[in-house]
Tab-separated table of C-alpha atoms in Angstrom:
chain	number	residue	atom	x	y	z
W	5	MET	CA	84.922	69.802	93.755
W	6	ALA	CA	85.227	72.291	96.625
W	7	ILE	CA	88.702	72.482	98.158
W	8	GLU	CA	88.833	73.746	101.731
W	9	VAL	CA	91.162	76.632	102.568
W	10	LYS	CA	92.351	76.097	106.139
W	11	ILE	CA	94.456	78.208	108.473
W	12	PRO	CA	97.918	76.591	108.335
W	13	ALA	CA	100.273	76.049	111.263
W	14	VAL	CA	102.741	78.959	111.202
W	15	GLY	CA	104.669	78.242	114.394
W	16	GLU	CA	104.821	75.979	117.408
W	17	SER	CA	103.401	78.478	119.897
W	18	ILE	CA	100.807	80.046	117.570
W	19	SER	CA	97.257	78.737	118.021
W	20	SER	CA	95.199	81.462	116.360
W	21	GLY	CA	95.353	84.549	114.190
W	22	VAL	CA	93.259	87.226	112.527
W	23	VAL	CA	92.222	87.395	108.866
W	24	SER	CA	93.394	90.983	108.498
W	25	VAL	CA	92.595	91.461	104.801
W	26	TRP	CA	91.196	89.427	101.915
W	27	HIS	CA	93.186	89.957	98.729
W	28	LYS	CA	90.510	88.102	96.737
W	29	LYS	CA	86.744	88.284	97.170
W	30	SER	CA	83.962	85.729	97.052
W	31	GLY	CA	83.216	84.799	93.457
W	32	ASP	CA	86.700	85.762	92.210
W	33	PHE	CA	88.583	83.263	90.102
W	34	VAL	CA	92.000	82.571	91.609
W	35	ASN	CA	95.028	80.824	90.210
W	36	ALA	CA	97.279	78.474	92.144
W	37	GLY	CA	99.780	80.564	94.092
W	38	ASP	CA	97.609	83.687	94.253
W	39	ALA	CA	97.574	85.405	97.654
W	40	LEU	CA	94.105	84.872	99.148
W	41	PHE	CA	94.392	86.704	102.471
W	42	THR	CA	96.843	87.937	105.085
W	43	LEU	CA	96.918	86.093	108.401
W	44	GLU	CA	98.076	88.236	111.298
W	45	THR	CA	99.344	86.398	114.375
W	46	ASP	CA	100.979	87.472	117.601
W	47	LYS	CA	104.397	87.098	115.963
W	48	VAL	CA	104.218	87.543	112.204
W	49	SER	CA	101.897	88.377	109.325
W	50	THR	CA	101.891	85.925	106.461
W	51	GLU	CA	100.078	85.688	103.142
W	52	ILE	CA	98.083	82.497	102.579
W	53	THR	CA	98.023	81.407	98.941
W	54	ALA	CA	95.707	79.243	96.856
W	55	GLU	CA	96.798	75.640	96.367
W	56	LYS	CA	94.671	75.190	93.226
W	57	ALA	CA	92.866	77.333	90.683
W	58	GLY	CA	89.122	77.880	90.885
W	59	VAL	CA	86.355	80.144	92.153
W	60	LEU	CA	86.829	81.405	95.700
W	61	ASP	CA	84.057	81.340	98.278
W	62	THR	CA	85.012	83.132	101.505
W	63	MET	CA	83.452	82.065	104.807
W	64	VAL	CA	84.798	84.563	107.368
W	65	PRO	CA	84.958	88.368	107.226
W	66	GLU	CA	88.041	90.543	107.575
W	67	GLY	CA	89.088	91.137	111.171
W	68	GLN	CA	87.754	87.832	112.510
W	69	GLU	CA	89.967	85.731	114.769
W	70	VAL	CA	90.411	82.165	113.549
W	71	LYS	CA	92.005	79.029	114.953
W	72	ILE	CA	94.761	76.993	113.328
W	73	GLY	CA	93.111	74.402	111.088
W	74	GLU	CA	89.850	76.339	110.761
W	75	VAL	CA	88.239	76.431	107.299
W	76	VAL	CA	87.934	80.045	106.131
W	77	ALA	CA	87.101	79.549	102.452
W	78	THR	CA	86.574	77.017	99.683
W	79	ILE	CA	87.829	76.916	96.106
W	80	ASP	CA	85.681	75.283	93.416
W	81	ASP	CA	88.316	73.825	91.104
W	82	SER	CA	85.688	72.675	88.581
W	83	LYS	CA	85.539	76.257	87.313
W	84	THR	CA	88.530	76.386	85.011
W	85	ALA	CA	87.493	79.099	82.561
W	86	PRO	CA	86.641	82.340	84.345
W	87	SER	CA	85.910	84.148	81.089
W	88	GLU	CA	83.321	81.686	79.751
W	89	GLU	CA	80.421	82.983	81.793
W	90	LYS	CA	81.412	86.578	81.110
W	91	LYS	CA	81.412	85.786	77.387
W	92	ALA	CA	78.048	84.030	77.645
W	93	GLU	CA	76.387	87.002	79.349
W	94	PRO	CA	77.171	89.546	76.563
W	95	ALA	CA	75.934	87.012	74.006
W	96	GLU	CA	72.724	86.618	75.953
W	97	LYS	CA	72.332	90.391	76.177
W	98	LYS	CA	72.966	90.719	72.429
W	99	LYS	CA	70.322	88.121	71.684
W	100	GLU	CA	67.891	89.954	73.953
W	101	ALA	CA	68.634	93.255	72.256
W	102	THR	CA	67.929	91.709	68.838
W	103	ALA	CA	64.598	90.402	70.076
W	104	GLU	CA	63.768	93.848	71.449
W	105	LYS	CA	64.391	95.439	68.049
W	106	LYS	CA	62.081	92.957	66.319
W	107	ALA	CA	59.338	93.486	68.878
W	108	ALA	CA	59.563	97.276	68.809
W	109	PRO	CA	57.360	97.848	65.687
W	110	GLU	CA	54.685	95.559	67.069
W	111	ARG	CA	54.632	97.378	70.402
W	112	ALA	CA	54.424	100.706	68.631
W	113	SER	CA	51.197	99.706	66.856
W	114	VAL	CA	49.270	98.925	70.015
W	115	ALA	CA	48.110	101.101	72.874
W	116	ALA	CA	49.091	98.843	75.761
W	117	PRO	CA	50.727	95.495	76.475
W	118	LYS	CA	47.380	94.001	77.476
W	119	ALA	CA	45.855	94.859	74.103
W	120	PHE	CA	48.844	93.277	72.416
W	121	GLY	CA	48.178	90.086	74.304
W	122	ALA	CA	44.451	90.245	73.574
W	123	ASP	CA	45.060	90.698	69.825
W	124	ARG	CA	47.149	87.563	69.905
W	125	GLY	CA	44.406	85.715	71.572
W	126	ALA	CA	46.677	84.893	74.523
W	127	PRO	CA	46.740	86.272	78.062
W	128	ALA	CA	49.295	88.980	78.743
W	129	LYS	CA	52.472	87.677	80.415
W	130	GLU	CA	52.877	89.185	83.850
W	131	GLU	CA	56.316	89.625	85.425
W	132	LYS	CA	56.819	87.368	88.427
W	133	PRO	CA	57.440	88.921	91.827
W	134	ALA	CA	61.095	88.894	92.943
W	135	SER	CA	60.318	86.230	95.530
W	136	GLU	CA	59.011	83.897	92.788
W	137	ARG	CA	61.887	84.394	90.369
W	138	GLU	CA	63.675	81.343	89.123
W	139	PHE	CA	67.442	81.358	89.703
W	140	SER	CA	70.224	79.214	88.356
W	141	PRO	CA	72.097	77.146	90.981
W	142	ALA	CA	75.083	79.505	90.834
W	143	VAL	CA	72.898	82.593	91.317
W	144	ARG	CA	70.897	80.970	94.112
W	145	ARG	CA	74.077	80.076	96.018
W	146	ILE	CA	75.384	83.652	95.858
W	147	VAL	CA	71.996	85.086	96.862
W	148	GLU	CA	71.861	82.819	99.922
W	149	GLU	CA	75.478	83.320	100.981
W	150	GLU	CA	75.627	87.067	100.404
W	151	HIS	CA	72.027	87.719	101.574
W	152	VAL	CA	71.314	89.740	98.445
W	153	GLU	CA	67.842	91.332	98.159
W	154	THR	CA	66.864	90.200	94.672
W	155	GLU	CA	63.771	92.439	94.532
W	156	LYS	CA	66.087	95.464	94.435
W	157	ILE	CA	68.093	94.179	91.461
W	158	SER	CA	67.165	94.558	87.805
W	159	GLY	CA	68.059	91.426	85.894
W	160	THR	CA	70.026	91.740	82.683
W	161	GLY	CA	69.376	88.199	81.505
W	162	LYS	CA	66.674	86.837	79.232
W	163	ASP	CA	63.157	87.862	80.308
W	164	GLY	CA	64.734	89.925	83.115
W	165	ARG	CA	66.363	86.955	84.812
W	166	LEU	CA	69.144	87.626	87.259
W	167	THR	CA	72.582	86.540	86.115
W	168	LYS	CA	75.539	85.661	88.274
W	169	GLY	CA	77.130	88.968	87.302
W	170	ASP	CA	74.056	90.879	88.533
W	171	VAL	CA	74.110	89.411	92.044
W	172	LEU	CA	77.907	89.549	92.358
W	173	ALA	CA	77.858	93.228	91.406
W	174	ALA	CA	75.086	93.903	93.922
W	175	ALA	CA	76.941	92.067	96.685
W	176	GLN	CA	80.204	93.860	95.892
W	177	ASN	CA	78.497	97.248	95.772
W	178	ARG	CA	76.944	96.616	99.179
W	179	LYS	CA	80.344	95.756	100.679
W	180	SER	CA	82.333	98.576	99.105
W	181	VAL	CA	79.858	101.425	99.477
W	182	GLY	CA	78.587	100.269	102.845
W	183	GLU	CA	74.956	100.487	101.715
W	184	ALA	CA	72.429	99.674	104.424
W	185	VAL	CA	70.708	96.475	103.329
W	186	SER	CA	68.202	94.421	105.274
W	187	PHE	CA	68.928	90.699	105.096
W	188	PRO	CA	66.277	88.056	105.724
W	189	GLY	CA	66.650	86.726	109.220
W	190	THR	CA	69.429	89.130	110.227
W	191	ALA	CA	69.536	92.527	111.836
W	192	THR	CA	70.706	95.488	109.818
W	193	PRO	CA	73.647	97.222	111.500
W	194	SER	CA	72.907	100.901	111.893
W	195	PRO	CA	75.565	103.636	111.946
W	196	ALA	CA	75.045	103.867	115.693
W	197	ALA	CA	75.623	100.135	116.083
W	198	GLU	CA	78.834	100.349	114.066
W	199	GLN	CA	80.119	102.960	116.528
W	200	ASP	CA	78.864	101.225	119.660
W	201	ARG	CA	82.413	101.010	120.970
W	202	GLN	CA	82.628	104.786	121.055
W	203	SER	CA	81.687	106.561	124.243
W	204	ALA	CA	78.372	108.390	124.361
W	205	ASP	CA	80.060	111.780	124.491
W	206	GLY	CA	82.557	110.825	121.776
W	207	ARG	CA	85.568	111.481	123.981
W	208	PHE	CA	87.114	108.031	123.455
W	209	THR	CA	86.787	104.913	121.314
W	210	ARG	CA	87.368	101.358	122.512
W	211	LYS	CA	89.203	99.150	119.997
W	212	LYS	CA	90.333	95.554	120.258
W	213	MET	CA	94.117	95.136	120.234
W	214	SER	CA	95.742	93.145	117.446
W	215	PRO	CA	97.264	89.749	118.275
W	216	LEU	CA	100.763	91.207	117.920
W	217	ARG	CA	100.024	94.107	120.265
W	218	ARG	CA	98.507	91.717	122.825
W	219	LYS	CA	101.614	89.531	122.583
W	220	ILE	CA	103.923	92.525	122.990
W	221	ALA	CA	101.967	93.656	126.038
W	222	ALA	CA	102.112	90.204	127.619
W	223	GLN	CA	105.841	89.840	126.894
W	224	LEU	CA	106.720	93.216	128.390
W	225	VAL	CA	104.774	92.558	131.561
W	226	MET	CA	106.243	89.056	131.799
W	227	ALA	CA	109.762	90.449	131.365
W	228	GLN	CA	109.222	92.911	134.210
W	229	HIS	CA	107.865	90.217	136.502
W	230	ALA	CA	110.284	87.404	135.631
W	231	ALA	CA	113.619	89.259	135.704
W	232	ALA	CA	115.395	91.722	137.982
W	233	ILE	CA	115.948	94.388	135.329
W	234	LEU	CA	118.546	97.069	135.947
W	235	THR	CA	119.971	99.620	133.495
W	236	THR	CA	123.440	101.132	133.355
W	237	PHE	CA	124.401	104.076	131.137
W	238	ASN	CA	127.407	105.468	129.335
W	239	GLU	CA	128.116	107.694	126.347
W	240	CYS	CA	130.321	107.374	123.318
W	241	ASP	CA	131.921	109.771	120.870
W	242	MET	CA	130.722	108.925	117.348
W	243	SER	CA	133.404	111.015	115.582
W	244	ALA	CA	135.610	108.099	114.506
W	245	VAL	CA	132.721	106.005	113.151
W	246	GLN	CA	131.266	108.971	111.296
W	247	GLU	CA	134.618	109.767	109.696
W	248	LEU	CA	135.144	106.128	108.709
W	249	ARG	CA	131.660	105.904	107.190
W	250	ALA	CA	132.108	109.120	105.231
W	251	LYS	CA	135.482	107.953	103.934
W	252	SER	CA	134.366	104.435	102.973
W	253	GLN	CA	130.708	104.917	101.981
W	254	ASP	CA	131.098	105.269	98.212
W	255	ALA	CA	133.496	102.370	97.815
W	256	PHE	CA	131.416	100.228	100.170
W	257	MET	CA	128.199	100.834	98.232
W	258	LYS	CA	129.893	100.287	94.883
W	259	LYS	CA	131.385	96.995	96.011
W	260	ASN	CA	128.525	95.566	98.068
W	261	GLY	CA	125.378	97.279	96.821
W	262	ALA	CA	124.434	98.246	100.370
W	263	LYS	CA	124.841	101.356	102.480
W	264	LEU	CA	127.248	101.288	105.420
W	265	GLY	CA	125.157	102.220	108.450
W	266	PHE	CA	125.719	102.537	112.189
W	267	MET	CA	123.969	99.316	113.188
W	268	SER	CA	126.628	97.024	111.733
W	269	PHE	CA	129.256	98.766	113.894
W	270	PHE	CA	127.175	98.267	117.022
W	271	ILE	CA	126.506	94.626	116.166
W	272	LYS	CA	130.224	93.996	115.788
W	273	ALA	CA	130.964	95.970	118.974
W	274	SER	CA	128.335	93.946	120.855
W	275	VAL	CA	129.870	90.686	119.654
W	276	GLU	CA	133.271	91.814	120.928
W	277	ALA	CA	131.722	92.797	124.257
W	278	LEU	CA	129.886	89.463	124.537
W	279	LYS	CA	133.184	87.678	124.005
W	280	ALA	CA	134.848	89.829	126.656
W	281	VAL	CA	131.978	89.429	129.164
W	282	PRO	CA	130.426	86.013	128.371
W	283	VAL	CA	127.878	86.096	131.195
W	284	VAL	CA	125.824	88.644	129.234
W	285	ASN	CA	125.543	86.026	126.489
W	286	GLY	CA	123.476	83.683	128.611
W	287	ARG	CA	120.118	83.184	130.272
W	288	ILE	CA	118.512	81.706	133.361
W	289	GLU	CA	116.334	78.652	132.870
W	290	ASP	CA	114.652	77.371	136.032
W	291	GLU	CA	117.565	76.738	138.396
W	292	ASP	CA	120.195	76.567	135.658
W	293	PHE	CA	122.259	79.189	133.836
W	294	ILE	CA	122.558	78.524	130.093
W	295	GLN	CA	125.754	79.862	128.541
W	296	ASN	CA	125.388	80.567	124.815
W	297	ASN	CA	128.365	79.768	122.623
W	298	PHE	CA	126.915	81.501	119.578
W	299	TYR	CA	126.289	85.123	118.651
W	300	ASP	CA	122.785	85.504	117.232
W	301	ILE	CA	121.902	89.186	117.594
W	302	GLY	CA	118.336	90.479	117.512
W	303	VAL	CA	117.755	93.880	115.920
W	304	ALA	CA	114.528	95.588	117.005
W	305	VAL	CA	112.510	96.919	114.051
W	306	GLY	CA	109.512	99.209	114.429
W	307	THR	CA	106.545	98.561	112.114
W	308	GLU	CA	102.997	99.870	111.865
W	309	ARG	CA	101.847	96.691	113.624
W	310	GLY	CA	104.337	97.024	116.478
W	311	LEU	CA	107.913	96.242	117.454
W	312	ILE	CA	109.422	92.997	116.197
W	313	VAL	CA	112.920	91.570	116.601
W	314	PRO	CA	114.337	89.575	113.659
W	315	ILE	CA	117.509	87.625	114.427
W	316	ILE	CA	120.833	87.969	112.591
W	317	ARG	CA	122.400	84.518	112.873
W	318	ASP	CA	126.116	84.037	113.590
W	319	ALA	CA	126.855	87.752	113.552
W	320	ASP	CA	130.456	87.031	114.569
W	321	LYS	CA	131.072	85.207	111.283
W	322	LYS	CA	129.503	87.791	108.996
W	323	SER	CA	131.162	90.711	107.268
W	324	PHE	CA	129.954	94.291	107.574
W	325	ALA	CA	128.402	93.952	104.106
W	326	ASP	CA	126.577	90.754	105.129
W	327	LEU	CA	125.217	92.471	108.224
W	328	GLU	CA	123.999	95.509	106.290
W	329	ARG	CA	122.302	93.310	103.680
W	330	ASP	CA	120.612	91.247	106.401
W	331	ILE	CA	119.423	94.383	108.223
W	332	ALA	CA	118.002	95.897	105.014
W	333	ALA	CA	116.315	92.628	104.017
W	334	TYR	CA	114.700	92.166	107.435
W	335	ALA	CA	113.515	95.774	107.523
W	336	ALA	CA	111.889	95.397	104.103
W	337	LYS	CA	110.239	92.102	105.044
W	338	ALA	CA	108.995	93.597	108.303
W	339	ARG	CA	107.390	96.570	106.540
W	340	GLU	CA	105.752	94.269	103.984
W	341	GLY	CA	104.605	91.811	106.640
W	342	LYS	CA	106.573	88.944	105.096
W	343	LEU	CA	108.717	87.893	108.055
W	344	LYS	CA	108.553	84.199	108.874
W	345	ILE	CA	108.373	82.769	112.357
W	346	GLU	CA	111.888	81.354	111.892
W	347	ASP	CA	113.200	84.903	111.428
W	348	LEU	CA	112.140	85.802	114.973
W	349	GLN	CA	113.053	82.690	116.928
W	350	GLY	CA	116.112	82.384	119.129
W	351	GLY	CA	118.597	85.173	119.678
W	352	ALA	CA	121.191	85.659	122.395
W	353	PHE	CA	121.247	89.462	122.699
W	354	THR	CA	119.185	92.380	121.351
W	355	ILE	CA	119.995	95.877	120.086
W	356	SER	CA	117.308	98.567	119.977
W	357	ASN	CA	117.851	101.929	118.290
W	358	GLY	CA	115.430	104.488	119.688
W	359	GLY	CA	117.600	107.192	118.179
W	360	VAL	CA	115.871	106.812	114.809
W	361	TYR	CA	112.772	108.269	116.477
W	362	GLY	CA	114.704	111.021	118.253
W	363	SER	CA	115.066	109.357	121.659
W	364	LEU	CA	117.915	110.879	123.642
W	365	LEU	CA	117.855	108.413	126.546
W	366	SER	CA	115.790	105.387	127.535
W	367	THR	CA	115.773	102.204	129.615
W	368	PRO	CA	115.091	99.307	127.215
W	369	ILE	CA	113.184	96.270	128.488
W	370	LEU	CA	114.668	92.803	128.151
W	371	ASN	CA	113.572	90.488	125.361
W	372	PRO	CA	112.945	87.227	127.321
W	373	PRO	CA	114.641	84.878	127.863
W	374	GLN	CA	117.707	86.971	127.008
W	375	SER	CA	119.696	88.610	129.798
W	376	GLY	CA	120.783	91.800	128.049
W	377	ILE	CA	119.661	94.483	125.609
W	378	LEU	CA	121.655	97.451	124.295
W	379	GLY	CA	119.881	100.736	123.673
W	380	MET	CA	121.226	103.157	121.063
W	381	HIS	CA	120.028	106.751	120.992
W	382	LYS	CA	120.092	109.959	119.009
W	383	ILE	CA	123.460	111.395	118.017
W	384	MET	CA	123.707	114.982	119.252
W	385	GLU	CA	126.551	117.439	119.146
W	386	ARG	CA	127.527	118.392	122.688
W	387	PRO	CA	130.496	120.155	124.292
W	388	VAL	CA	132.830	117.619	125.890
W	389	ALA	CA	136.285	117.797	127.461
W	390	VAL	CA	138.979	116.379	125.138
W	391	ASN	CA	142.588	116.498	126.351
W	392	GLY	CA	141.807	119.382	128.658
W	393	LYS	CA	139.951	121.364	126.004
W	394	VAL	CA	136.268	121.839	125.345
W	395	GLU	CA	135.254	120.507	121.945
W	396	VAL	CA	131.910	119.915	120.281
W	397	ARG	CA	131.585	116.233	119.412
W	398	PRO	CA	128.758	114.021	118.063
W	399	MET	CA	127.780	112.085	121.190
W	400	MET	CA	125.404	109.186	121.797
W	401	TYR	CA	124.074	107.903	125.101
W	402	LEU	CA	124.227	104.122	125.478
W	403	ALA	CA	122.043	102.057	127.817
W	404	LEU	CA	122.423	98.408	128.803
W	405	SER	CA	119.473	96.785	130.538
W	406	TYR	CA	120.366	93.445	132.079
W	407	ASP	CA	119.010	90.693	134.303
W	408	HIS	CA	120.637	91.355	137.673
W	409	ARG	CA	119.892	87.775	138.759
W	410	ALA	CA	122.567	86.541	136.347
W	411	ILE	CA	124.744	89.605	135.716
W	412	ASP	CA	126.484	91.692	138.358
W	413	GLY	CA	126.909	95.446	138.051
W	414	LYS	CA	130.649	95.153	137.405
W	415	GLU	CA	130.060	92.837	134.454
W	416	ALA	CA	127.339	95.046	133.008
W	417	VAL	CA	129.502	98.167	133.235
W	418	SER	CA	132.477	96.306	131.726
W	419	PHE	CA	130.303	95.191	128.820
W	420	LEU	CA	129.109	98.719	128.075
W	421	ILE	CA	132.609	100.173	128.320
W	422	LYS	CA	133.812	97.573	125.812
W	423	VAL	CA	131.097	98.648	123.375
W	424	LYS	CA	132.087	102.297	123.936
W	425	GLU	CA	135.769	101.561	123.264
W	426	CYS	CA	135.027	99.697	120.035
W	427	ILE	CA	132.846	102.507	118.717
W	428	GLU	CA	135.261	105.278	119.647
W	429	ASP	CA	138.175	103.317	118.138
W	430	PRO	CA	136.787	101.206	115.240
W	431	LYS	CA	140.239	99.697	114.658
W	432	LYS	CA	139.440	97.408	117.574
W	433	LEU	CA	136.712	95.866	115.408
W	434	PRO	CA	137.369	93.259	112.672
W	435	LEU	CA	137.043	95.786	109.834
W	436	ASP	CA	136.797	94.131	106.398
W	437	PHE	CA	136.158	97.076	104.095
């Protein structure tokens, strides 16, 4: 019985995705729970697994956009022993080899196959053309689905018959090597056709954006159009935090199994600032202002697919160790493409650290429908005035972009100063290590 593999619902607002990569190929035997393919959507990438064991038959190629609920493959669960056919084929080959050995002396005593047939008093057996070959149902199905040219394949079965292994190997070789094969009823893509999205002079190539990149683009434009975004700046001396980290790092790692980073300090400082200036912890919805009474902080994470923002829930109730473990776990899941839609939903405020890429100063864009986003930047040693003296200190520029429709300049500046004070004097934070 063929079981349909459909694109599952992965989120309320997600209606389609792209089959980015098949982890199993047509004809492969899969076990229940095996990852079949990766579905890339405008929010997350997720691996779709097999519900039952059987032989996989894929129906869409890699890179094709598919709708939620669309059938992309089938699994024949009647095939429970993947090794049986493989065992049968060597036995068949062995039997054929034995027959060849017995026939060898007879062939050696005659001048030609036709004479051999004439001596027997029977007409010589002529090999059938490829188009007239008889195929088993399994072989015929693969030939039709994969558009394999049987006349170019030498059969390894009895009397030169094609086995399932022969056609699967031919189909796989065509896919992996990229061999140009002409299929009945279809056009053969030429190298020029494969590069038809490249300009004639080769100066540029046109590529379709991924669903995530299209979503990011739409969100950024929407944020610029829907909110009155303004950015205010300040700077903070990182000396105290650096000294505290250096002093506590070994004990912290030994106790919690996680490294004490800078982000946990800024999350805690942001929570304190949100408590001091509550209007930043809110959003505009139609003609209403929604005041959040929770502290779910989004932490922007850069991946090869684009920027995503997993949410750390109830950051005000978590310890520094909990925050560092959450940050590390989300970063790992983001790199592996294993974030779930629930990991990205909600959030009251966002922190983005462009400093990891070397950014000295930037104006971050809001993450709708939030009203504020804090931008961290590269730590650089600069000469600053300290108690009337010039000293070289590790300094970081801070940027707060906010929705001016809901937040006044005074409130935005007060928020950023609160963050600065908490970083420059970590004792103002609820330290628990």
